[in-house]
XYZ file of C-alpha atoms in Angstrom:
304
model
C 0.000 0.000 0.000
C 2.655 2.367 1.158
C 4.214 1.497 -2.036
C 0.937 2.649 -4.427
C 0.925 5.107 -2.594
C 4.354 6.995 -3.474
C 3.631 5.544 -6.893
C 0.397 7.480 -6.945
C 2.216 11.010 -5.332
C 5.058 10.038 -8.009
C 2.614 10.368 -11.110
C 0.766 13.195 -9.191
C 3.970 15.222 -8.636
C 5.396 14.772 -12.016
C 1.924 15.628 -13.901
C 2.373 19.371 -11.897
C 5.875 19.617 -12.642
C 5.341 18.800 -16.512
C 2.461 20.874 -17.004
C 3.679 23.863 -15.550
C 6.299 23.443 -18.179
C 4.206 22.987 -20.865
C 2.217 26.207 -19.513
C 5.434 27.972 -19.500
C 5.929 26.853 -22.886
C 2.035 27.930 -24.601
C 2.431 31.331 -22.586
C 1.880 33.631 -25.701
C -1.021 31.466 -27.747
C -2.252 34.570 -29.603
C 0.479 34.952 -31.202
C 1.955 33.646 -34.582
C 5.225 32.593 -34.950
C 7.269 29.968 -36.430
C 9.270 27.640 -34.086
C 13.308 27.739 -35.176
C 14.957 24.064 -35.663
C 16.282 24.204 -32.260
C 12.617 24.698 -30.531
C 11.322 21.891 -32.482
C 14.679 19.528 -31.568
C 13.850 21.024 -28.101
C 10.136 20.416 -27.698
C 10.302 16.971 -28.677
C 13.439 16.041 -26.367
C 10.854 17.435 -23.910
C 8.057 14.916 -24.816
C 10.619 12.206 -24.613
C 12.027 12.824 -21.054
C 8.654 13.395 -20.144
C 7.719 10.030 -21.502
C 10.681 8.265 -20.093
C 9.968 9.525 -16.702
C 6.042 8.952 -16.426
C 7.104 4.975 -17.697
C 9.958 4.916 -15.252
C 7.880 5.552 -11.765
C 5.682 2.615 -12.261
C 8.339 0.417 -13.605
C 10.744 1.081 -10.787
C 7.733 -0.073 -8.171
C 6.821 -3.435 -9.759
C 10.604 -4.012 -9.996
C 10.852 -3.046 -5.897
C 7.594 -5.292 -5.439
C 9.473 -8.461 -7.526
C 12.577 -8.202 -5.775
C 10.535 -8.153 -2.386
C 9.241 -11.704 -3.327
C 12.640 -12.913 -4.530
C 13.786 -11.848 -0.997
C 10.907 -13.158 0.839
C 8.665 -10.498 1.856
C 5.358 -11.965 0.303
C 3.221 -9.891 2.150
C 4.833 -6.078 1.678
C 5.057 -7.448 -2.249
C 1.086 -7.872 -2.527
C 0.408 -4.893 -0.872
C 2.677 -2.760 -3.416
C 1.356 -4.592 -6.502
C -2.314 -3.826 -5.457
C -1.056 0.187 -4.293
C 0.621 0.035 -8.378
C -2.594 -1.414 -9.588
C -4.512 1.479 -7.677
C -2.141 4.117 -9.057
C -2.074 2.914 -12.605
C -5.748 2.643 -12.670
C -6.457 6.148 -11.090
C -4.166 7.916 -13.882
C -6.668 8.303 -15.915
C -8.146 11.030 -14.452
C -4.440 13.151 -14.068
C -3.096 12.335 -17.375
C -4.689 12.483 -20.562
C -1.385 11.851 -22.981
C -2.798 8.662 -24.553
C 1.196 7.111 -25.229
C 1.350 6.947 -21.423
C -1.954 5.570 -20.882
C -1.373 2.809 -23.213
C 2.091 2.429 -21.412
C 0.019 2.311 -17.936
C -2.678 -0.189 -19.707
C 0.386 -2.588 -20.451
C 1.858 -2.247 -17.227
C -1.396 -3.093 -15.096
C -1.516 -6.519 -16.734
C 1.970 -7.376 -14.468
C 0.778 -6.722 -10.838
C -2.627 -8.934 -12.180
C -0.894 -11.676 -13.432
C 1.391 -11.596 -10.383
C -1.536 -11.002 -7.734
C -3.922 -14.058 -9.402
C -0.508 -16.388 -9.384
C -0.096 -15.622 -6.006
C -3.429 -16.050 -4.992
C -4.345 -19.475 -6.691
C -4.748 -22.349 -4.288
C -3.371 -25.671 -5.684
C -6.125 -27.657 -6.472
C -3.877 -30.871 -7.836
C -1.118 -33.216 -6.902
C 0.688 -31.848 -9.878
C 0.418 -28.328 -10.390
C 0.380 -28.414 -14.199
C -3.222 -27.517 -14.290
C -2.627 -24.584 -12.166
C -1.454 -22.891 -14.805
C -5.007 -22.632 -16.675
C -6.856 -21.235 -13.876
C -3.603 -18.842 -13.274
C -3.539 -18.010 -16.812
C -7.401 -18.458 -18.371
C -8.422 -15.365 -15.986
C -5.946 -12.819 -18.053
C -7.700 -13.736 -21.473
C -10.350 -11.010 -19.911
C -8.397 -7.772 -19.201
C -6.508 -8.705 -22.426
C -8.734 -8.760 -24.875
C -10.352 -5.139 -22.675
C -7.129 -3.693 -23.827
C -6.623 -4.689 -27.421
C -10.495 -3.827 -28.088
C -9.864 -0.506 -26.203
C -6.895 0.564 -27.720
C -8.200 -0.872 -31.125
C -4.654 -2.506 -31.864
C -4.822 -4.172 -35.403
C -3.915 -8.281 -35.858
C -0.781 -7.088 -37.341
C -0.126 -4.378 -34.806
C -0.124 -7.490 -32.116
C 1.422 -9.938 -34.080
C -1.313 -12.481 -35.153
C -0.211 -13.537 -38.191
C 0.565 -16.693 -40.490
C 3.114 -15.226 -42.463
C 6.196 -17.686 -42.295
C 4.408 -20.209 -39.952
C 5.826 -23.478 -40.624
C 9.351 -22.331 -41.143
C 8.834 -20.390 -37.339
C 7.456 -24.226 -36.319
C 10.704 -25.568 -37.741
C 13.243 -23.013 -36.363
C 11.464 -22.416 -32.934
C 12.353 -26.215 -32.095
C 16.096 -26.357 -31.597
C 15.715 -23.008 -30.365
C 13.536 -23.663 -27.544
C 15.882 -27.129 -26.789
C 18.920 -24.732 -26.091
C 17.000 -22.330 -24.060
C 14.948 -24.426 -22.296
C 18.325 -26.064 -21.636
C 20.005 -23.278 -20.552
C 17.598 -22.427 -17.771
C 17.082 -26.240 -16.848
C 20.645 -25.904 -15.704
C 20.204 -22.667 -13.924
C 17.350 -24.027 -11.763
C 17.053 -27.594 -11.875
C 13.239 -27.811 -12.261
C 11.344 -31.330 -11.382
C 8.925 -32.344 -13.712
C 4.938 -31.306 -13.727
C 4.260 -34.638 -16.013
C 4.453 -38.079 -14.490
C 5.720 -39.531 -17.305
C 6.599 -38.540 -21.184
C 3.808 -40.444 -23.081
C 2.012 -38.516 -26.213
C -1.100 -38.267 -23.595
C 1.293 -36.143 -21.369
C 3.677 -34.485 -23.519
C 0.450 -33.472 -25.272
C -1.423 -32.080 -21.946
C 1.767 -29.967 -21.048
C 2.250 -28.191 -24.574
C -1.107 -27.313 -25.036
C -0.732 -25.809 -21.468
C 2.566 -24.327 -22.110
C 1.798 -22.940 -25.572
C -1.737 -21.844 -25.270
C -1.697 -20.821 -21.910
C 1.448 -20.210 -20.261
C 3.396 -18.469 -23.683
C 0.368 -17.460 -25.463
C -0.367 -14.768 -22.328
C 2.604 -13.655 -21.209
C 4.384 -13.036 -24.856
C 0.136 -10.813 -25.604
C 1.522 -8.884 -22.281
C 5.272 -8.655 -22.893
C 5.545 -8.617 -26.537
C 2.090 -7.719 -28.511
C 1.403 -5.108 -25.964
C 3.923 -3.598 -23.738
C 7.031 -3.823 -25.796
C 4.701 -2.742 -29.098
C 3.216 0.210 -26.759
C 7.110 1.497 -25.689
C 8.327 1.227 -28.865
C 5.711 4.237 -29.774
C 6.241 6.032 -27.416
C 10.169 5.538 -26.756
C 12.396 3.778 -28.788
C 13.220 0.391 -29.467
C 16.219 -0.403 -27.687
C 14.376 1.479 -24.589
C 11.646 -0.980 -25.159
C 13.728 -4.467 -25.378
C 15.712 -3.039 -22.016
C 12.373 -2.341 -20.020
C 10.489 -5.667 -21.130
C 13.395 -7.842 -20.754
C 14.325 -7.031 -17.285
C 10.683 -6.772 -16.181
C 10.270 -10.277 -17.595
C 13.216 -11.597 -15.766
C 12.145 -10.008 -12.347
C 8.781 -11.691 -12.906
C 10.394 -15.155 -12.510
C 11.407 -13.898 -8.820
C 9.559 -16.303 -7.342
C 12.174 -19.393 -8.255
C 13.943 -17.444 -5.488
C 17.214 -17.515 -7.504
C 19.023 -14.306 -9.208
C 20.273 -16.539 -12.032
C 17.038 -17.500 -12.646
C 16.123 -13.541 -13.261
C 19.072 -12.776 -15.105
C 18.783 -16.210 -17.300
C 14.937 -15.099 -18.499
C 15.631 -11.421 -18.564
C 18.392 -12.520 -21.447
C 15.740 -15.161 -22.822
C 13.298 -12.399 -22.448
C 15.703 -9.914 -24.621
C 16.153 -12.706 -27.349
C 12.370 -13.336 -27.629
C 11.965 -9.234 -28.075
C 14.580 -9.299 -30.889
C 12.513 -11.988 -32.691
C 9.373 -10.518 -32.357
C 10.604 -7.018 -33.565
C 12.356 -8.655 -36.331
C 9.533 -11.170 -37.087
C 6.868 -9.013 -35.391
C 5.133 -12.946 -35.565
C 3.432 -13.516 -32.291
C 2.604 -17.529 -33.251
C 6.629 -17.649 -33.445
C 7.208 -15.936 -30.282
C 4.083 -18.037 -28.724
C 5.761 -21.534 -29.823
C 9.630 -20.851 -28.764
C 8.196 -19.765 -25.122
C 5.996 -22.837 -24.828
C 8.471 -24.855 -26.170
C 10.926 -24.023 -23.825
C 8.572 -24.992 -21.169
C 7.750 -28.050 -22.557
C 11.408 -28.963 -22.121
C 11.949 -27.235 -18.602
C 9.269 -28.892 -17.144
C 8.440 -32.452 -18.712
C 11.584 -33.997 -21.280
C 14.619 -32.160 -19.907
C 13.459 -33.600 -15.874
C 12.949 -36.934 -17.011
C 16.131 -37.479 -18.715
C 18.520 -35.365 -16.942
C 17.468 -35.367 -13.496
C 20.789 -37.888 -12.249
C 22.878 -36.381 -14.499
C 25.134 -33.690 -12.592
C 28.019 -32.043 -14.859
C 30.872 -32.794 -12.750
């Protein structure tokens, strides 16, 4: 709470200090005159910083409320993911710059998913079908935000365009990834064994669930909505580490710098590719292997 609650005096403080500026700026708007090179250079380094730091308060809090839960503090971590989902929603009615409430829009979906992951009870001996009732609840404000913002198919990603050769080349890439962080954390397996029954129940999980959500939030929306409004290489940097710190809860900091460099990788392909079915199938794929084939055959096998 105390934490949405800075966040909130943050966005309030800044929205003063900014317009006043801009006031200072529109103080003779009777008059006619034509702005020199250097205003225009300097008006829209203006609207940059003052993008940069509207996306930076919020994005500094979820980072403070992820690295609570890496270091144990459950509790304080809740309470300054609801305070950020308070803030974020109440910013509406300060700002009215529609790059930074798109920013804001994307940047709500992070405290839900973390808040509903933290709340679900496990219903299961294995918690593979956690995940849908983690995940399934997102498809709502999702869809909320690409109707409201009125994103395109292409805008987001959706399309066929290369599909079987992304099927082919997302393979081996997922192995080595999903390799890569199988050795960082040593995950068990969430299938009891690797027949097609199983292996078929985890990657419709993985892909349609798990990777299909989190690369709409990540990718489709909040790396697509910074690249507007910032730059790209802004965008990749914000996205990847915020999708590292989400994987806090494995309690280990390779673990957050391991998926903060998958995360960067996966942002490179998607603004390369800008295919979200691509995207979708490397992150469930490297699930797939992290959590059912990898487990089962490597699980006595140690590397010294």
């Amino acid at each position: 709470m105390f934490g949405g609650i800075c966040t909130g005096i943050l966005i309030l403080l800044t929205h003063r200090h900014i317009t006043a500026l801009e006031q200072k700026l529109a103080e003779f708007p009777n008059k006619k005159f034509e702005l020199t090179r250097f205003d225009e250079i300097s008006q829209e380094i203006f609207k940059t910083e003052r993008l940069r730091l509207f996306t930076l308060a919020p994005v500094l809090f979820i980072a403070l409320a992820e690295l609570l839960i890496f270091s144990g503090r459950m509790g304080l971590a809740v309470w300054i993911h609801i305070g950020i989902l308070i803030g974020l929603s109440l910013s509406n009615m300060l700002i009215k710059d529609l790059k930074i409430l798109r920013i804001y829009q994307a940047l709500m979906l992070l405290p839900v998913l973390r808040l509903i992951n933290l709340s679900m009870p496990v219903f299961f001996e294995t918690t593979l079908y956690a995940f849908v009732f983690i995940y399934s609840p997102l498809a709502i404000p999702l869809a909320v935000i690409v109707m409201h913002q009125k994103d395109s198919l292409e805008e987001i990603g959706i399309t066929t365009k290369n599909f079987l050769s992304y099927v082919a080349l997302s393979l081996p890439l997922s192995f080595l990834l999903g390799l890569g962080e199988y050795l960082t954390i040593r995950t068990g397996y969430l299938i009891p064994d690797l027949s097609f029954e199983s292996l078929l129940k985890l990657t419709i999980i993985m892909v349609f669930f798990v990777g299909l959500v989190e690369e709409l939030i990540f990718r489709s929306i909040l790396q697509t909505r910074l690249e507007q409004a910032l730059s790209v290489k802004e965008a990749l940097l914000i996205t990847s580490i915020l999708f590292g710190l989400m994987h806090s809860g494995y309690g280990t900091f390779h673990e957050i710098l391991y998926t903060g460099f998958v995360g960067l990788l996966m942002g490179i392909a998607f603004y390369k590719t800008r295919s979200l079915p691509f995207i979708v199938l490397m992150h469930g794929f490297i699930n797939v292997f992290l959590f059912g084939i990898l487990p089962h055959y490597l699980s006595s096998w140690t590397p010294f």
